[in-house]
C-alpha cells in the first residue's frame, strides 16, 4: 500500500479496517463470522467531508480504458454500445467536448487530440438535484450526489438539468446487456436514471474508488476537499487545474490538470 | 374596513405568501455547508461483531423484515447511518448484503417463503439474488 | 347532466367511435412501451425528451388560454362571450387532462408517480407544475360544471363559483409560467435559458389557444348548430392577433440577442432549428413553415376586412395553431437538446409507437371535450 492510499484511509478515519474485515457481510460469498464495523460511523455530520477527484490528463494513457472497464464491471453498468440507449458512468471525451468554452484557436495538436475522462462532477451546487421532483437524486452528507433508484420516477428532469451529460436513463432492461454480474452491487431497472456514485459503496469500506485504484498510471487522485491538509488539496494548491463549465456556478468536485 | 386598509392587508398577505413560498422553496435545498473540518471523519471505533445469530427473533423477522429493510435502506442510503445495533448490543451493517451474508447459503431462502405467501417483492429486479450470485 | 352526452346523432356516435378506436391504438402502443421500456420511442441519452413533453408544453398553453374568454366575461362583463365561456373552460379541462397524460406517458416509472406528492420537493419546478395543473383542471371543471348546472335549473350560479372563477384567472397565468420555468431554469440549455421564455409561452399560448377556440366554435356551429356568436369570434380574433404579434416579437428578440451577441452557445440551438448546424437540418423546413404561416395568419387576423369573412378567419386560425404547434410542440423542446452538453449533434425521430401513444392521448382529450361540450350545448339549447 503506498503512502497516498494509507493517508487516505487514515484521514477517512477507518484505518482499523483496511484488512479483510471490510469485505465481510458485503460480499455474500465471502461473509466471515466476525465483522469489524468500526467503519460504519453513526449518522455523519452533513457537510463535513466533501469528496473530490483530480484527473491528471497528462498521465492518462492514450487508448487506455482500465478505469472505465473496471467501473462499469463493478457497478453492473450495461453495455449498449454507442447507441441512443447508451449507459455510462465514466468515459473519455475529446478535450473540446469536455471543455467547450475553453480556448480553441491555434491550440497544440496534442491538446486537440487529448482525451479527457468525464464523469459526474458531484457538484456542490448540483442543478440535477434541484430539478428532481422526488429527491431521488440528492446531495449527500459527504458531497456525493447520490441516486436513490428505489425512488426515481424516471421523469429525466435531472438529465435535462445536468450541464455535463453525466446521467443515463435505462431506456430498456439493463440486465440482458450485462456480460457478467458483479454480485456486490445491484443492477438497475428499466425506467430509472443512473450515474457515477463516486464508489460510495467502496468508501463505506474504506477503499478508494474503483477507477482510482485501477489506474495503472496513477492519473487519478481522490480525497476530502474540505480538508486543507488532504493530498488532493495539496495537489490543487500546487497545480494549475480546471473544472468543467465553471461559469455555470455548479462548483464541480472533479478537477483536471491539463 | 376602509378601502385603504383592505388594500394594505391584501398587499401584506401577498408579500407574506411570496416570502413564505420563497423560504419554503429554499428549505428543501440547503446550500452546501462550507464546514472545513481538520479531521474528516469520526474516530474509529473498533467493535467486534458476532454474526452467528440473526439480528432478531425468527418470528419477528418473518413478520417485519420488509419494514426493517425499508428502514435500513432509508438510513444507509439517505442518512449515512449504517450501523444497526440490536437489543443485546450487537452491531450490523445496514445492508441487504448483511442478510445475504448468512441467508444466501440457502439460495432458495427468500424465494420459497415468498412463493408460499404469494408475494412478489421487487428487490431482485435490481439486487442480485442468491440464485444468481451462486450460479 | 352527463346523461345528455348519451343522446346524439349518428355523426356524433361515429365521431366517438373514431376516437375510441384511436384510444385503443394508443393504449396498445402504450402497453408495448410499458413492457419494453421507453427505448421504443425515438428518445435517447442525448435527446431525452421528445414528442410527449413537447405536446405537454403546447397543451398547457391551450389550457391557459381559457383565461382569454373568462377574463373579459367575468371581469369586464363582455356579454358577447356569454356563450363561449363554457367552451373555453371545458377546453381548458381537457387540455389540462392531456397534459397530465403526456407527463405520465413520458415517465420511466409511472407506477411511482405519487412519489412527487409523497416526497414534496419545493425546489423542483415539476412539483409546482403538478400542483398548479391539477388545481387548474379542478377549478375549471368545478366552476364550469356548477355554472352550467345552475343554468339548467334556470337559477343564478351559486355565490361560491365567482371567487373560484376569479381565482382561475391568475391561475391560468401561473400554469404556463411554471411550465416555462421547467425549462428556463436549466443551466446550459441555452435555447431555454432565457427570461423571455415565460412571456413568450404566454403569448404563444394566448395566440394558439384562442385561435383553437375560434375553430371549435366554427365546428360547433357546423355539427351542433350552436353558434357562439360572430361578435365573440371577432373579438377573440383580435386578441389572438395581438398575442401572435407578441409571440413573434419575442422570437425576434431571441434572434437578436443570440446573433448580435454572437455567443456560440446562444446561437447553436437556433442555428440548428432554423438554418441547420454542421449539416444537421431536420427541422429547418418546419421552422420556416411555422414562421411564415404564423406571420401571414397574424396579418390576416389583423385586417378587419379579412377576419370578418369566415373563410379567411378559419384559414388564419388554422395557420396560427399549426405555426405555434410546430414551434412549441416540436421545435422548442427538441431544439433545446441540440447540441448536447458534450457538443454532439444528435437527431431525433419519433417512432410509430410514440406517435400512436400521442394520438391516443389526443383522442382521450378530444373525447372528454366532446362529452363535456355535448352536455354544455344540450343545456344551453334546452334540448
Ligand atoms: S455533474 Fe451533472 S449529474 Fe453530476 S452532480 Fe453535477 S449536475 Fe448532477
Ligand atoms: S429521473 Fe429520477 S432522479 Fe431524475 S429527476 Fe426524475 S425522479 Fe429525479
Coordinates of C-alpha atoms and ligand atoms in Angstrom, one line a residue, chain A residues 119-123 126-128 145 162-164 166-167 195, ligand 1:
Chain A
X119 CA -17.9 11.5 -15.2
X120 CA -20.4 13.0 -12.8
X121 CA -18.8 16.0 -11.1
X122 CA -20.6 15.6 -7.8
X123 CA -21.3 19.3 -8.0
X126 CA -25.9 20.5 -8.4
X127 CA -28.7 21.5 -10.9
X128 CA -29.8 17.9 -11.1
X145 CA -24.6 13.4 -5.4
X162 CA -27.2 18.3 -15.8
X163 CA -24.9 20.5 -17.9
X164 CA -22.3 17.7 -18.3
X166 CA -23.3 12.8 -16.8
X167 CA -26.6 11.0 -16.5
X195 CA -24.8 7.8 -13.0
Ligands
LIG1 S1 -22.3 16.5 -13.0 FE1 -24.5 16.5 -13.5 S2 -25.3 14.7 -12.5 FE2 -23.3 15.1 -11.5 S3 -23.8 16.4 -9.8 FE3 -23.3 17.8 -11.4 S4 -25.3 18.3 -12.4 FE4 -25.6 16.5 -11.1

